[in-house]
Amino acid sequence: MKELDNLVKINKLNYEPPEKKEFEGMVRAGKTKLNDAQIEGLSEDSQFSLAYSAAHAFALAALRWHGYRSDSRYLVFQCLGHTLGLSKAKWRVLDICHNTRNLAEYEGHLEINPQLLSELISITKELEVLLANLPVLE
């Protein structure tokens, strides 16, 4: 992929052959977190944290499926247009979620917008489906 190869050239991504076991573990972790995020009675903070972690696991799995690795959380979301064909508008929502997560983690400020949480869960479900449609790794 030309765009991802360009990110390798500027040291934002690394080439690394995909590993089936690693990929499946990331997908499994994402599914567990996504399911947990939808448990009735959880606080919106917990739901957001779980859904964000699920989205990240799925995005990282997609990147790994294509043979790339990144240490940057936001970059795995930005690559979703190339790895899974996700629209720019949707990965930008994930970028907003990333910024929200950072405010909570590093500045102790977390105010969850119910609409953003709903969009996060919806997009994360879409990522799960898109991943399931990728050919099986050997």
PDB file of C-alpha atoms in Angstrom:
ATOM      1  CA  MET A   1       0.000   0.000   0.000  1.00  0.00           C
ATOM      2  CA  LYS A   2       1.605   3.173  -1.206  1.00  0.00           C
ATOM      3  CA  GLU A   3       0.273   5.405   1.582  1.00  0.00           C
ATOM      4  CA  LEU A   4       1.369   3.030   4.323  1.00  0.00           C
ATOM      5  CA  ASP A   5       4.729   2.453   2.646  1.00  0.00           C
ATOM      6  CA  ASN A   6       5.232   6.221   2.695  1.00  0.00           C
ATOM      7  CA  LEU A   7       4.644   6.189   6.465  1.00  0.00           C
ATOM      8  CA  VAL A   8       7.342   3.530   6.770  1.00  0.00           C
ATOM      9  CA  LYS A   9       9.745   5.790   4.869  1.00  0.00           C
ATOM     10  CA  ILE A  10       9.258   8.581   7.415  1.00  0.00           C
ATOM     11  CA  ASN A  11       9.491   6.156  10.374  1.00  0.00           C
ATOM     12  CA  LYS A  12       5.846   6.413  11.425  1.00  0.00           C
ATOM     13  CA  LEU A  13       5.139   2.740  10.663  1.00  0.00           C
ATOM     14  CA  ASN A  14       7.306  -0.359  10.548  1.00  0.00           C
ATOM     15  CA  TYR A  15       7.045  -3.377   8.295  1.00  0.00           C
ATOM     16  CA  GLU A  16       6.416  -6.550  10.230  1.00  0.00           C
ATOM     17  CA  PRO A  17       4.906  -9.706   8.767  1.00  0.00           C
ATOM     18  CA  PRO A  18       1.454 -10.457  10.166  1.00  0.00           C
ATOM     19  CA  GLU A  19       1.118 -13.291  12.638  1.00  0.00           C
ATOM     20  CA  LYS A  20      -2.158 -15.186  12.712  1.00  0.00           C
ATOM     21  CA  LYS A  21      -2.078 -15.820  16.473  1.00  0.00           C
ATOM     22  CA  GLU A  22      -1.368 -12.153  17.275  1.00  0.00           C
ATOM     23  CA  PHE A  23      -4.082 -10.965  14.888  1.00  0.00           C
ATOM     24  CA  GLU A  24      -6.646 -13.368  16.348  1.00  0.00           C
ATOM     25  CA  GLY A  25      -5.707 -12.290  19.882  1.00  0.00           C
ATOM     26  CA  MET A  26      -6.245  -8.631  19.028  1.00  0.00           C
ATOM     27  CA  VAL A  27      -9.609  -9.386  17.442  1.00  0.00           C
ATOM     28  CA  ARG A  28     -10.656 -11.509  20.425  1.00  0.00           C
ATOM     29  CA  ALA A  29      -9.638  -8.743  22.859  1.00  0.00           C
ATOM     30  CA  GLY A  30     -11.549  -6.180  20.808  1.00  0.00           C
ATOM     31  CA  LYS A  31     -14.691  -8.322  20.781  1.00  0.00           C
ATOM     32  CA  THR A  32     -14.533  -8.853  24.542  1.00  0.00           C
ATOM     33  CA  LYS A  33     -14.108  -5.144  25.226  1.00  0.00           C
ATOM     34  CA  LEU A  34     -16.864  -4.201  22.783  1.00  0.00           C
ATOM     35  CA  ASN A  35     -19.260  -6.674  24.394  1.00  0.00           C
ATOM     36  CA  ASP A  36     -18.359  -5.408  27.860  1.00  0.00           C
ATOM     37  CA  ALA A  37     -18.850  -1.788  26.750  1.00  0.00           C
ATOM     38  CA  GLN A  38     -22.495  -2.587  26.078  1.00  0.00           C
ATOM     39  CA  ILE A  39     -23.273  -4.073  29.502  1.00  0.00           C
ATOM     40  CA  GLU A  40     -26.325  -2.388  31.004  1.00  0.00           C
ATOM     41  CA  GLY A  41     -25.610  -0.330  34.092  1.00  0.00           C
ATOM     42  CA  LEU A  42     -21.972   0.516  33.396  1.00  0.00           C
ATOM     43  CA  SER A  43     -21.030   4.142  33.762  1.00  0.00           C
ATOM     44  CA  GLU A  44     -20.535   6.090  30.549  1.00  0.00           C
ATOM     45  CA  ASP A  45     -16.881   6.519  31.542  1.00  0.00           C
ATOM     46  CA  SER A  46     -16.401   2.744  31.679  1.00  0.00           C
ATOM     47  CA  GLN A  47     -18.346   2.189  28.482  1.00  0.00           C
ATOM     48  CA  PHE A  48     -16.247   4.783  26.708  1.00  0.00           C
ATOM     49  CA  SER A  49     -12.980   3.335  27.964  1.00  0.00           C
ATOM     50  CA  LEU A  50     -13.941  -0.193  26.923  1.00  0.00           C
ATOM     51  CA  ALA A  51     -15.302   0.847  23.521  1.00  0.00           C
ATOM     52  CA  TYR A  52     -12.218   2.973  22.823  1.00  0.00           C
ATOM     53  CA  SER A  53      -9.951   0.047  23.723  1.00  0.00           C
ATOM     54  CA  ALA A  54     -11.983  -2.238  21.459  1.00  0.00           C
ATOM     55  CA  ALA A  55     -11.725   0.214  18.556  1.00  0.00           C
ATOM     56  CA  HIS A  56      -7.988   0.467  19.077  1.00  0.00           C
ATOM     57  CA  ALA A  57      -7.581  -3.323  19.208  1.00  0.00           C
ATOM     58  CA  PHE A  58      -9.541  -3.695  15.955  1.00  0.00           C
ATOM     59  CA  ALA A  59      -7.634  -0.876  14.227  1.00  0.00           C
ATOM     60  CA  LEU A  60      -4.305  -2.345  15.318  1.00  0.00           C
ATOM     61  CA  ALA A  61      -5.404  -5.804  14.152  1.00  0.00           C
ATOM     62  CA  ALA A  62      -6.212  -4.361  10.712  1.00  0.00           C
ATOM     63  CA  LEU A  63      -2.801  -2.714  10.506  1.00  0.00           C
ATOM     64  CA  ARG A  64      -1.078  -5.933  11.582  1.00  0.00           C
ATOM     65  CA  TRP A  65      -3.104  -7.961   9.039  1.00  0.00           C
ATOM     66  CA  HIS A  66      -1.548  -5.788   6.323  1.00  0.00           C
ATOM     67  CA  GLY A  67       1.971  -6.310   7.685  1.00  0.00           C
ATOM     68  CA  TYR A  68       2.580  -3.020   9.462  1.00  0.00           C
ATOM     69  CA  ARG A  69       3.066  -1.996  13.074  1.00  0.00           C
ATOM     70  CA  SER A  70       2.837   1.369  14.817  1.00  0.00           C
ATOM     71  CA  ASP A  71       3.584   2.508  18.343  1.00  0.00           C
ATOM     72  CA  SER A  72       1.251   5.474  17.870  1.00  0.00           C
ATOM     73  CA  ARG A  73      -2.359   5.005  18.960  1.00  0.00           C
ATOM     74  CA  TYR A  74      -3.747   7.817  16.840  1.00  0.00           C
ATOM     75  CA  LEU A  75      -1.944   6.632  13.712  1.00  0.00           C
ATOM     76  CA  VAL A  76      -3.645   3.224  13.737  1.00  0.00           C
ATOM     77  CA  PHE A  77      -6.968   5.082  13.549  1.00  0.00           C
ATOM     78  CA  GLN A  78      -5.753   7.335  10.755  1.00  0.00           C
ATOM     79  CA  CYS A  79      -4.688   4.280   8.748  1.00  0.00           C
ATOM     80  CA  LEU A  80      -8.185   2.753   8.827  1.00  0.00           C
ATOM     81  CA  GLY A  81      -9.066   4.347   5.505  1.00  0.00           C
ATOM     82  CA  HIS A  82      -6.295   2.277   3.950  1.00  0.00           C
ATOM     83  CA  THR A  83      -6.491  -0.894   6.042  1.00  0.00           C
ATOM     84  CA  LEU A  84     -10.276  -1.369   6.152  1.00  0.00           C
ATOM     85  CA  GLY A  85     -11.676   1.295   3.812  1.00  0.00           C
ATOM     86  CA  LEU A  86     -13.253   3.240   6.683  1.00  0.00           C
ATOM     87  CA  SER A  87     -14.471   6.687   5.694  1.00  0.00           C
ATOM     88  CA  LYS A  88     -12.504   9.746   6.745  1.00  0.00           C
ATOM     89  CA  ALA A  89     -15.491  11.032   8.737  1.00  0.00           C
ATOM     90  CA  LYS A  90     -15.584   7.840  10.810  1.00  0.00           C
ATOM     91  CA  TRP A  91     -11.889   7.631  11.594  1.00  0.00           C
ATOM     92  CA  ARG A  92     -12.036  11.292  12.554  1.00  0.00           C
ATOM     93  CA  VAL A  93     -14.640  10.356  15.182  1.00  0.00           C
ATOM     94  CA  LEU A  94     -12.139   7.816  16.494  1.00  0.00           C
ATOM     95  CA  ASP A  95      -9.514  10.567  16.533  1.00  0.00           C
ATOM     96  CA  ILE A  96     -11.856  12.718  18.648  1.00  0.00           C
ATOM     97  CA  CYS A  97     -12.270   9.730  20.964  1.00  0.00           C
ATOM     98  CA  HIS A  98      -8.488   9.411  21.138  1.00  0.00           C
ATOM     99  CA  ASN A  99      -8.191  13.044  22.197  1.00  0.00           C
ATOM    100  CA  THR A 100     -10.964  12.559  24.761  1.00  0.00           C
ATOM    101  CA  ARG A 101      -9.174   9.509  26.138  1.00  0.00           C
ATOM    102  CA  ASN A 102      -5.910  11.461  26.383  1.00  0.00           C
ATOM    103  CA  LEU A 103      -7.595  14.254  28.342  1.00  0.00           C
ATOM    104  CA  ALA A 104      -8.885  11.640  30.772  1.00  0.00           C
ATOM    105  CA  GLU A 105      -5.594   9.733  31.054  1.00  0.00           C
ATOM    106  CA  TYR A 106      -3.184  12.629  31.272  1.00  0.00           C
ATOM    107  CA  GLU A 107      -5.227  15.520  32.649  1.00  0.00           C
ATOM    108  CA  GLY A 108      -7.947  13.773  34.646  1.00  0.00           C
ATOM    109  CA  HIS A 109     -10.693  15.402  32.595  1.00  0.00           C
ATOM    110  CA  LEU A 110     -13.383  13.065  31.273  1.00  0.00           C
ATOM    111  CA  GLU A 111     -16.784  14.280  30.222  1.00  0.00           C
ATOM    112  CA  ILE A 112     -18.470  11.740  28.009  1.00  0.00           C
ATOM    113  CA  ASN A 113     -20.815  13.066  25.387  1.00  0.00           C
ATOM    114  CA  PRO A 114     -23.561  10.413  24.980  1.00  0.00           C
ATOM    115  CA  GLN A 115     -23.678  11.039  21.210  1.00  0.00           C
ATOM    116  CA  LEU A 116     -19.920  10.503  20.906  1.00  0.00           C
ATOM    117  CA  LEU A 117     -20.185   7.287  22.928  1.00  0.00           C
ATOM    118  CA  SER A 118     -22.979   6.052  20.665  1.00  0.00           C
ATOM    119  CA  GLU A 119     -20.935   6.843  17.543  1.00  0.00           C
ATOM    120  CA  LEU A 120     -17.856   5.171  19.032  1.00  0.00           C
ATOM    121  CA  ILE A 121     -19.762   1.956  19.711  1.00  0.00           C
ATOM    122  CA  SER A 122     -21.370   2.014  16.261  1.00  0.00           C
ATOM    123  CA  ILE A 123     -18.054   2.549  14.459  1.00  0.00           C
ATOM    124  CA  THR A 124     -16.376  -0.107  16.592  1.00  0.00           C
ATOM    125  CA  LYS A 125     -19.085  -2.591  15.582  1.00  0.00           C
ATOM    126  CA  GLU A 126     -18.427  -1.675  11.958  1.00  0.00           C
ATOM    127  CA  LEU A 127     -14.696  -2.303  12.433  1.00  0.00           C
ATOM    128  CA  GLU A 128     -15.517  -5.744  13.840  1.00  0.00           C
ATOM    129  CA  VAL A 129     -17.513  -6.592  10.699  1.00  0.00           C
ATOM    130  CA  LEU A 130     -14.852  -5.220   8.353  1.00  0.00           C
ATOM    131  CA  LEU A 131     -12.188  -7.312  10.102  1.00  0.00           C
ATOM    132  CA  ALA A 132     -14.350 -10.422   9.831  1.00  0.00           C
ATOM    133  CA  ASN A 133     -14.497  -9.861   6.057  1.00  0.00           C
ATOM    134  CA  LEU A 134     -10.696  -9.948   5.641  1.00  0.00           C
ATOM    135  CA  PRO A 135      -9.269 -13.183   4.252  1.00  0.00           C
ATOM    136  CA  VAL A 136      -8.026 -15.575   6.922  1.00  0.00           C
ATOM    137  CA  LEU A 137      -4.311 -15.292   7.670  1.00  0.00           C
ATOM    138  CA  GLU A 138      -2.313 -18.455   7.136  1.00  0.00           C
TER     139      GLU A 138
END
